[in-house]
């Protein structure tokens, strides 16, 4: 028995350099050979980092938790005294089993605190001191300063952030590999800084540090024309840097951005850049050696300060965006009109990297799109996003280029102006997203369902680019809250999204209005926009969308065992439920005002996505009961007994009101729709017994009458198959899952989809693109069915928070003869893998150490087991 190498972690960060909390919680994974292993105790020890360097205020201090009798191994409270800013410790853990076993010490894990206080910053945000036209895209400024390094540097950290985007350089080399840093947050309240270990980049003597800036989300165009614009958060790009060099003798030099005459600025080769527009780069404007010492910057301008509250700077809780994978062209096509179009075979988010040679001044233009229509690039669905990059050649040998300050959602790229023939090895698609660890997998015997699952994975990757967005391609790419309400469960299975979503929830708190409204988009850019329609979006309360403020923290608790997130979000959760309670009034029915509700159900006309067959207020009231219930459970977890009772009573009252208003005594619903029945059944809105049985039967017949086609929008899609299973209609659920006609989950797969579409029929059966102006091919919401695949087909569901207790109950149907669900839970790898042959099911279950499972065969019968590998045979 041992602690898995590399498994000792702090909070939800993968690289604990510059963590933002003084008492990071610690987790570890035990690997036990023995079956049924349970932890009985642990010891945590924190040592000052070896090397006897003197930056720590507590040299040579050793702290140990001593032996703690506890079975906790996930997010265990920090035993030692709080970390000070910049403090670096080496932590190791050992454990004891209930069976008397004892592990060795784990390998040491390093945790380093960032700059925890606003006062830790001596740097200021600097911007070039020229005036510019803020209404149009501007060239990217370069900023630079030289400094010298003395002998004996033992540690160097660059802390940096920007108003806009930045890429830093030291001595001619790029610092780090982050993409689009500092990312997008509710900038007024929270702006992330990054920390880089740059010791190896420094040399004794003269050095140079610099950065190139981009407009990004901060001041570039954001939002759609009716409700968007430029300069949303501010109108100057600016950089903040604080380079701290520590020497063996204990002294520290700080090189910080300031208007001290040492920092210089000029315009760089990025001529213009925008998230929606794309980037234009003129290699002839490159300035050789600009970030190297000895460069003559006498012709450059000075800088001035942009004031900013340094208390708003925060360390990241999740991973940065990085380049994740590279795709080679699958095919280079000549379109009917003679255009050169590259097909990468996969819809994705990222950008192109080109290698090109040609005469100086030649401009290569790259246009991106998700689809071809009549063999030509279909750009209508991008609306006002140009999604066009332009590279102008220096004309000096082979030139390699990839844009820096933009990203696109695309599968196809049209290449114009290429000098000569475009060779396939000259162009690559570089997929970018937040660098989350992949944690969950699913596979079954049906290749179509595997592709559907893969499409969900790709839509998650495409839309988890720093903020959970609706889509990556058109003039939107916003953190629409409702999309995440329904997709957060599979998201938390597929990737470790805990740190990513923790950051987003901090933005939810920041952007929640005084009266408790969780906005429909977070970060809420609309509060900054004066455009005509922005008012509609500013502070409007919407069920399902605003409910993300309660649902997402609950999902994080359920999937990662993080009760701390409930504590942190509790006030926000309660304020949202109180807000809905006020809006609903004494009737307990949320029956006033516009609701997005079961968005984009198949009956909604292309131009009226909210005109669903399910009464929007039925949906709103159902969700009201749900969030009141979840809040009451959260209060229970946190030991807030009064709130638990109060919100549990509220949930009961809402359920009773729902029944009075929308349910007949015999279990008919006022909206005779799949979504209405699914909500009523799964959110416990019916009386037990007959009413429930009849409602279940009605849902199954609706599915049957509909030829097992989907009849749900964003809301119902996430739950309809669970609802069918909950009333024993497993065959109907599988019939819906495996249906291929339009609308169904597999219809897009039959059309060659490689991501989840926004609409059931984003592409019509005749190959034409849906006429609706809002038509994306990369929206994760309808892919929420992946969670059902994991839990029901694969058979792996959380029974207790963090999968400490796992429910293993695979269901057979739809002609599927085998399936596997595999998940790195916080306790270690769990899996459920089954195969059916000749009326027998063979099931293999893997339960991680310090966890347990309840295994249920297709015919029922429970087996409670501890950790280990378990094999079963059942009759089916
Ligand atoms: C987005 C959706 C979003 C919806 C709500 C759309 O434009 O793409 O995913 O939730 O608006 O209004």
PDB file of N, CA, C and O in Angstrom, residues 674-728:
ATOM      1  N   UNK A 674     -42.470  16.050 -23.161  1.00  0.00           N
ATOM      2  CA  UNK A 674     -41.404  15.246 -22.547  1.00  0.00           C
ATOM      3  C   UNK A 674     -40.726  16.016 -21.415  1.00  0.00           C
ATOM      4  O   UNK A 674     -40.458  15.470 -20.339  1.00  0.00           O
ATOM      5  N   UNK A 675     -40.454  17.282 -21.657  1.00  0.00           N
ATOM      6  CA  UNK A 675     -39.743  18.064 -20.645  1.00  0.00           C
ATOM      7  C   UNK A 675     -40.569  18.217 -19.377  1.00  0.00           C
ATOM      8  O   UNK A 675     -40.054  18.068 -18.260  1.00  0.00           O
ATOM      9  N   UNK A 676     -41.858  18.495 -19.526  1.00  0.00           N
ATOM     10  CA  UNK A 676     -42.714  18.685 -18.350  1.00  0.00           C
ATOM     11  C   UNK A 676     -42.749  17.417 -17.499  1.00  0.00           C
ATOM     12  O   UNK A 676     -42.582  17.467 -16.275  1.00  0.00           O
ATOM     13  N   UNK A 677     -42.934  16.272 -18.133  1.00  0.00           N
ATOM     14  CA  UNK A 677     -42.984  15.021 -17.369  1.00  0.00           C
ATOM     15  C   UNK A 677     -41.622  14.693 -16.754  1.00  0.00           C
ATOM     16  O   UNK A 677     -41.543  14.229 -15.623  1.00  0.00           O
ATOM     17  N   UNK A 678     -40.581  14.947 -17.515  1.00  0.00           N
ATOM     18  CA  UNK A 678     -39.243  14.649 -16.990  1.00  0.00           C
ATOM     19  C   UNK A 678     -38.964  15.489 -15.740  1.00  0.00           C
ATOM     20  O   UNK A 678     -38.472  14.985 -14.728  1.00  0.00           O
ATOM     21  N   UNK A 679     -39.309  16.775 -15.793  1.00  0.00           N
ATOM     22  CA  UNK A 679     -39.099  17.642 -14.623  1.00  0.00           C
ATOM     23  C   UNK A 679     -39.922  17.147 -13.438  1.00  0.00           C
ATOM     24  O   UNK A 679     -39.426  17.032 -12.324  1.00  0.00           O
ATOM     25  N   UNK A 680     -41.195  16.855 -13.699  1.00  0.00           N
ATOM     26  CA  UNK A 680     -42.086  16.448 -12.605  1.00  0.00           C
ATOM     27  C   UNK A 680     -41.573  15.168 -11.951  1.00  0.00           C
ATOM     28  O   UNK A 680     -41.570  15.039 -10.734  1.00  0.00           O
ATOM     29  N   UNK A 681     -41.111  14.234 -12.778  1.00  0.00           N
ATOM     30  CA  UNK A 681     -40.665  12.944 -12.236  1.00  0.00           C
ATOM     31  C   UNK A 681     -39.329  13.071 -11.507  1.00  0.00           C
ATOM     32  O   UNK A 681     -39.138  12.520 -10.435  1.00  0.00           O
ATOM     33  N   UNK A 682     -38.397  13.802 -12.079  1.00  0.00           N
ATOM     34  CA  UNK A 682     -37.052  13.815 -11.505  1.00  0.00           C
ATOM     35  C   UNK A 682     -36.895  14.819 -10.382  1.00  0.00           C
ATOM     36  O   UNK A 682     -36.054  14.649  -9.514  1.00  0.00           O
ATOM     37  N   UNK A 683     -37.672  15.881 -10.402  1.00  0.00           N
ATOM     38  CA  UNK A 683     -37.559  16.881  -9.334  1.00  0.00           C
ATOM     39  C   UNK A 683     -38.592  16.604  -8.237  1.00  0.00           C
ATOM     40  O   UNK A 683     -38.879  17.469  -7.420  1.00  0.00           O
ATOM     41  N   UNK A 684     -39.165  15.404  -8.276  1.00  0.00           N
ATOM     42  CA  UNK A 684     -40.014  14.967  -7.169  1.00  0.00           C
ATOM     43  C   UNK A 684     -41.214  15.884  -6.971  1.00  0.00           C
ATOM     44  O   UNK A 684     -41.532  16.270  -5.851  1.00  0.00           O
ATOM     45  N   UNK A 685     -41.855  16.221  -8.073  1.00  0.00           N
ATOM     46  CA  UNK A 685     -42.942  17.200  -8.002  1.00  0.00           C
ATOM     47  C   UNK A 685     -44.314  16.533  -7.919  1.00  0.00           C
ATOM     48  O   UNK A 685     -45.333  17.217  -7.884  1.00  0.00           O
ATOM     49  N   UNK A 686     -44.341  15.208  -7.910  1.00  0.00           N
ATOM     50  CA  UNK A 686     -45.615  14.495  -7.934  1.00  0.00           C
ATOM     51  C   UNK A 686     -45.841  13.801  -6.610  1.00  0.00           C
ATOM     52  O   UNK A 686     -44.903  13.559  -5.847  1.00  0.00           O
ATOM     53  N   UNK A 687     -47.113  13.472  -6.385  1.00  0.00           N
ATOM     54  CA  UNK A 687     -47.379  12.590  -5.265  1.00  0.00           C
ATOM     55  C   UNK A 687     -46.885  11.213  -5.671  1.00  0.00           C
ATOM     56  O   UNK A 687     -46.855  10.888  -6.853  1.00  0.00           O
ATOM     57  N   UNK A 688     -46.530  10.415  -4.683  1.00  0.00           N
ATOM     58  CA  UNK A 688     -46.033   9.065  -5.016  1.00  0.00           C
ATOM     59  C   UNK A 688     -47.141   8.222  -5.617  1.00  0.00           C
ATOM     60  O   UNK A 688     -48.197   8.726  -6.008  1.00  0.00           O
ATOM     61  N   UNK A 689     -46.915   6.955  -5.701  1.00  0.00           N
ATOM     62  CA  UNK A 689     -47.948   5.994  -6.095  1.00  0.00           C
ATOM     63  C   UNK A 689     -48.519   6.244  -7.468  1.00  0.00           C
ATOM     64  O   UNK A 689     -47.797   6.409  -8.448  1.00  0.00           O
ATOM     65  N   UNK A 690     -49.834   6.334  -7.505  1.00  0.00           N
ATOM     66  CA  UNK A 690     -50.538   6.343  -8.772  1.00  0.00           C
ATOM     67  C   UNK A 690     -50.223   7.542  -9.657  1.00  0.00           C
ATOM     68  O   UNK A 690     -50.025   7.413 -10.853  1.00  0.00           O
ATOM     69  N   UNK A 691     -50.135   8.715  -9.020  1.00  0.00           N
ATOM     70  CA  UNK A 691     -49.896   9.926  -9.816  1.00  0.00           C
ATOM     71  C   UNK A 691     -48.560   9.810 -10.546  1.00  0.00           C
ATOM     72  O   UNK A 691     -48.454  10.103 -11.732  1.00  0.00           O
ATOM     73  N   UNK A 692     -47.588   9.316  -9.824  1.00  0.00           N
ATOM     74  CA  UNK A 692     -46.260   9.168 -10.389  1.00  0.00           C
ATOM     75  C   UNK A 692     -46.244   8.072 -11.465  1.00  0.00           C
ATOM     76  O   UNK A 692     -45.677   8.236 -12.541  1.00  0.00           O
ATOM     77  N   UNK A 693     -46.896   6.965 -11.168  1.00  0.00           N
ATOM     78  CA  UNK A 693     -46.925   5.859 -12.128  1.00  0.00           C
ATOM     79  C   UNK A 693     -47.555   6.289 -13.455  1.00  0.00           C
ATOM     80  O   UNK A 693     -47.049   6.026 -14.529  1.00  0.00           O
ATOM     81  N   UNK A 694     -48.656   6.998 -13.312  1.00  0.00           N
ATOM     82  CA  UNK A 694     -49.360   7.433 -14.521  1.00  0.00           C
ATOM     83  C   UNK A 694     -48.538   8.464 -15.300  1.00  0.00           C
ATOM     84  O   UNK A 694     -48.511   8.446 -16.529  1.00  0.00           O
ATOM     85  N   UNK A 695     -47.889   9.361 -14.575  1.00  0.00           N
ATOM     86  CA  UNK A 695     -47.054  10.364 -15.262  1.00  0.00           C
ATOM     87  C   UNK A 695     -45.923   9.649 -16.010  1.00  0.00           C
ATOM     88  O   UNK A 695     -45.586  10.009 -17.147  1.00  0.00           O
ATOM     89  N   UNK A 696     -45.358   8.645 -15.376  1.00  0.00           N
ATOM     90  CA  UNK A 696     -44.287   7.877 -16.017  1.00  0.00           C
ATOM     91  C   UNK A 696     -44.781   7.213 -17.292  1.00  0.00           C
ATOM     92  O   UNK A 696     -44.104   7.234 -18.325  1.00  0.00           O
ATOM     93  N   UNK A 697     -45.973   6.642 -17.199  1.00  0.00           N
ATOM     94  CA  UNK A 697     -46.530   5.988 -18.389  1.00  0.00           C
ATOM     95  C   UNK A 697     -46.764   7.004 -19.500  1.00  0.00           C
ATOM     96  O   UNK A 697     -46.541   6.739 -20.675  1.00  0.00           O
ATOM     97  N   UNK A 698     -47.240   8.189 -19.088  1.00  0.00           N
ATOM     98  CA  UNK A 698     -47.516   9.228 -20.091  1.00  0.00           C
ATOM     99  C   UNK A 698     -46.206   9.672 -20.778  1.00  0.00           C
ATOM    100  O   UNK A 698     -46.169   9.862 -21.989  1.00  0.00           O
ATOM    101  N   UNK A 699     -45.162   9.795 -20.003  1.00  0.00           N
ATOM    102  CA  UNK A 699     -43.879  10.189 -20.601  1.00  0.00           C
ATOM    103  C   UNK A 699     -43.431   9.130 -21.612  1.00  0.00           C
ATOM    104  O   UNK A 699     -43.014   9.467 -22.731  1.00  0.00           O
ATOM    105  N   UNK A 700     -43.572   7.874 -21.225  1.00  0.00           N
ATOM    106  CA  UNK A 700     -43.154   6.815 -22.149  1.00  0.00           C
ATOM    107  C   UNK A 700     -44.021   6.842 -23.402  1.00  0.00           C
ATOM    108  O   UNK A 700     -43.527   6.648 -24.519  1.00  0.00           O
ATOM    109  N   UNK A 701     -45.341   7.096 -23.244  1.00  0.00           N
ATOM    110  CA  UNK A 701     -46.132   7.106 -24.477  1.00  0.00           C
ATOM    111  C   UNK A 701     -45.841   8.314 -25.332  1.00  0.00           C
ATOM    112  O   UNK A 701     -45.853   8.236 -26.557  1.00  0.00           O
ATOM    113  N   UNK A 702     -45.522   9.436 -24.686  1.00  0.00           N
ATOM    114  CA  UNK A 702     -45.122  10.603 -25.496  1.00  0.00           C
ATOM    115  C   UNK A 702     -43.880  10.266 -26.330  1.00  0.00           C
ATOM    116  O   UNK A 702     -43.786  10.623 -27.511  1.00  0.00           O
ATOM    117  N   UNK A 703     -42.951   9.582 -25.682  1.00  0.00           N
ATOM    118  CA  UNK A 703     -41.740   9.202 -26.411  1.00  0.00           C
ATOM    119  C   UNK A 703     -42.090   8.281 -27.566  1.00  0.00           C
ATOM    120  O   UNK A 703     -41.612   8.443 -28.695  1.00  0.00           O
ATOM    121  N   UNK A 704     -42.971   7.323 -27.280  1.00  0.00           N
ATOM    122  CA  UNK A 704     -43.359   6.361 -28.325  1.00  0.00           C
ATOM    123  C   UNK A 704     -44.104   7.053 -29.469  1.00  0.00           C
ATOM    124  O   UNK A 704     -43.793   6.842 -30.632  1.00  0.00           O
ATOM    125  N   UNK A 705     -45.122   7.876 -29.122  1.00  0.00           N
ATOM    126  CA  UNK A 705     -45.903   8.576 -30.163  1.00  0.00           C
ATOM    127  C   UNK A 705     -44.986   9.406 -31.040  1.00  0.00           C
ATOM    128  O   UNK A 705     -45.260   9.648 -32.204  1.00  0.00           O
ATOM    129  N   UNK A 706     -43.927   9.876 -30.438  1.00  0.00           N
ATOM    130  CA  UNK A 706     -43.005  10.748 -31.169  1.00  0.00           C
ATOM    131  C   UNK A 706     -41.982   9.925 -31.948  1.00  0.00           C
ATOM    132  O   UNK A 706     -40.995  10.467 -32.449  1.00  0.00           O
ATOM    133  N   UNK A 707     -42.221   8.617 -32.026  1.00  0.00           N
ATOM    134  CA  UNK A 707     -41.282   7.751 -32.742  1.00  0.00           C
ATOM    135  C   UNK A 707     -39.908   7.761 -32.085  1.00  0.00           C
ATOM    136  O   UNK A 707     -38.884   7.579 -32.745  1.00  0.00           O
ATOM    137  N   UNK A 708     -39.886   7.963 -30.780  1.00  0.00           N
ATOM    138  CA  UNK A 708     -38.648   8.011 -29.982  1.00  0.00           C
ATOM    139  C   UNK A 708     -37.721   9.149 -30.385  1.00  0.00           C
ATOM    140  O   UNK A 708     -36.541   9.157 -30.067  1.00  0.00           O
ATOM    141  N   UNK A 709     -38.300  10.125 -31.075  1.00  0.00           N
ATOM    142  CA  UNK A 709     -37.498  11.316 -31.370  1.00  0.00           C
ATOM    143  C   UNK A 709     -37.495  12.207 -30.128  1.00  0.00           C
ATOM    144  O   UNK A 709     -38.390  12.140 -29.291  1.00  0.00           O
ATOM    145  N   UNK A 710     -36.489  13.012 -30.069  1.00  0.00           N
ATOM    146  CA  UNK A 710     -36.350  13.916 -28.938  1.00  0.00           C
ATOM    147  C   UNK A 710     -37.394  15.022 -29.031  1.00  0.00           C
ATOM    148  O   UNK A 710     -37.644  15.543 -30.119  1.00  0.00           O
ATOM    149  N   UNK A 711     -37.988  15.374 -27.885  1.00  0.00           N
ATOM    150  CA  UNK A 711     -38.954  16.469 -27.880  1.00  0.00           C
ATOM    151  C   UNK A 711     -38.584  17.530 -26.862  1.00  0.00           C
ATOM    152  O   UNK A 711     -39.435  18.258 -26.377  1.00  0.00           O
ATOM    153  N   UNK A 712     -37.318  17.610 -26.550  1.00  0.00           N
ATOM    154  CA  UNK A 712     -36.872  18.472 -25.457  1.00  0.00           C
ATOM    155  C   UNK A 712     -35.878  19.529 -25.933  1.00  0.00           C
ATOM    156  O   UNK A 712     -35.169  19.336 -26.913  1.00  0.00           O
ATOM    157  N   UNK A 713     -35.807  20.624 -25.166  1.00  0.00           N
ATOM    158  CA  UNK A 713     -34.786  21.646 -25.394  1.00  0.00           C
ATOM    159  C   UNK A 713     -33.678  21.496 -24.351  1.00  0.00           C
ATOM    160  O   UNK A 713     -33.465  20.408 -23.826  1.00  0.00           O
ATOM    161  N   UNK A 714     -32.995  22.625 -24.068  1.00  0.00           N
ATOM    162  CA  UNK A 714     -31.850  22.566 -23.137  1.00  0.00           C
ATOM    163  C   UNK A 714     -32.214  21.882 -21.808  1.00  0.00           C
ATOM    164  O   UNK A 714     -31.439  21.124 -21.254  1.00  0.00           O
ATOM    165  N   UNK A 715     -33.416  22.186 -21.296  1.00  0.00           N
ATOM    166  CA  UNK A 715     -33.774  21.718 -19.952  1.00  0.00           C
ATOM    167  C   UNK A 715     -34.108  20.229 -19.947  1.00  0.00           C
ATOM    168  O   UNK A 715     -33.536  19.439 -19.200  1.00  0.00           O
ATOM    169  N   UNK A 716     -35.048  19.838 -20.812  1.00  0.00           N
ATOM    170  CA  UNK A 716     -35.514  18.457 -20.782  1.00  0.00           C
ATOM    171  C   UNK A 716     -34.473  17.459 -21.262  1.00  0.00           C
ATOM    172  O   UNK A 716     -34.421  16.317 -20.792  1.00  0.00           O
ATOM    173  N   UNK A 717     -33.633  17.904 -22.183  1.00  0.00           N
ATOM    174  CA  UNK A 717     -32.652  16.991 -22.767  1.00  0.00           C
ATOM    175  C   UNK A 717     -31.727  16.383 -21.716  1.00  0.00           C
ATOM    176  O   UNK A 717     -31.355  15.219 -21.808  1.00  0.00           O
ATOM    177  N   UNK A 718     -31.400  17.181 -20.709  1.00  0.00           N
ATOM    178  CA  UNK A 718     -30.449  16.711 -19.699  1.00  0.00           C
ATOM    179  C   UNK A 718     -31.068  15.654 -18.789  1.00  0.00           C
ATOM    180  O   UNK A 718     -30.345  14.960 -18.079  1.00  0.00           O
ATOM    181  N   UNK A 719     -32.399  15.535 -18.783  1.00  0.00           N
ATOM    182  CA  UNK A 719     -33.023  14.677 -17.769  1.00  0.00           C
ATOM    183  C   UNK A 719     -34.010  13.652 -18.310  1.00  0.00           C
ATOM    184  O   UNK A 719     -34.426  12.765 -17.567  1.00  0.00           O
ATOM    185  N   UNK A 720     -34.368  13.740 -19.583  1.00  0.00           N
ATOM    186  CA  UNK A 720     -35.488  12.900 -20.036  1.00  0.00           C
ATOM    187  C   UNK A 720     -35.165  11.407 -19.937  1.00  0.00           C
ATOM    188  O   UNK A 720     -36.017  10.598 -19.562  1.00  0.00           O
ATOM    189  N   UNK A 721     -33.941  11.023 -20.232  1.00  0.00           N
ATOM    190  CA  UNK A 721     -33.615   9.593 -20.176  1.00  0.00           C
ATOM    191  C   UNK A 721     -33.578   9.100 -18.731  1.00  0.00           C
ATOM    192  O   UNK A 721     -34.015   7.973 -18.440  1.00  0.00           O
ATOM    193  N   UNK A 722     -33.096   9.925 -17.822  1.00  0.00           N
ATOM    194  CA  UNK A 722     -33.134   9.564 -16.399  1.00  0.00           C
ATOM    195  C   UNK A 722     -34.574   9.409 -15.925  1.00  0.00           C
ATOM    196  O   UNK A 722     -34.882   8.514 -15.142  1.00  0.00           O
ATOM    197  N   UNK A 723     -35.434  10.312 -16.401  1.00  0.00           N
ATOM    198  CA  UNK A 723     -36.833  10.250 -15.969  1.00  0.00           C
ATOM    199  C   UNK A 723     -37.460   8.939 -16.437  1.00  0.00           C
ATOM    200  O   UNK A 723     -38.169   8.271 -15.686  1.00  0.00           O
ATOM    201  N   UNK A 724     -37.183   8.554 -17.673  1.00  0.00           N
ATOM    202  CA  UNK A 724     -37.729   7.284 -18.175  1.00  0.00           C
ATOM    203  C   UNK A 724     -37.216   6.115 -17.329  1.00  0.00           C
ATOM    204  O   UNK A 724     -37.982   5.225 -16.952  1.00  0.00           O
ATOM    205  N   UNK A 725     -35.933   6.123 -17.031  1.00  0.00           N
ATOM    206  CA  UNK A 725     -35.368   5.028 -16.222  1.00  0.00           C
ATOM    207  C   UNK A 725     -35.970   5.018 -14.817  1.00  0.00           C
ATOM    208  O   UNK A 725     -36.203   3.952 -14.245  1.00  0.00           O
ATOM    209  N   UNK A 726     -36.214   6.209 -14.292  1.00  0.00           N
ATOM    210  CA  UNK A 726     -36.733   6.293 -12.916  1.00  0.00           C
ATOM    211  C   UNK A 726     -38.109   5.644 -12.796  1.00  0.00           C
ATOM    212  O   UNK A 726     -38.511   5.236 -11.720  1.00  0.00           O
ATOM    213  N   UNK A 727     -38.836   5.567 -13.907  1.00  0.00           N
ATOM    214  CA  UNK A 727     -40.165   4.928 -13.841  1.00  0.00           C
ATOM    215  C   UNK A 727     -40.149   3.569 -14.535  1.00  0.00           C
ATOM    216  O   UNK A 727     -41.183   3.041 -14.940  1.00  0.00           O
ATOM    217  N   UNK A 728     -38.945   3.027 -14.694  1.00  0.00           N
ATOM    218  CA  UNK A 728     -38.824   1.660 -15.214  1.00  0.00           C
ATOM    219  C   UNK A 728     -38.940   1.548 -16.732  1.00  0.00           C
ATOM    220  O   UNK A 728     -38.991   0.449 -17.284  1.00  0.00           O
TER     221      UNK A 728
END
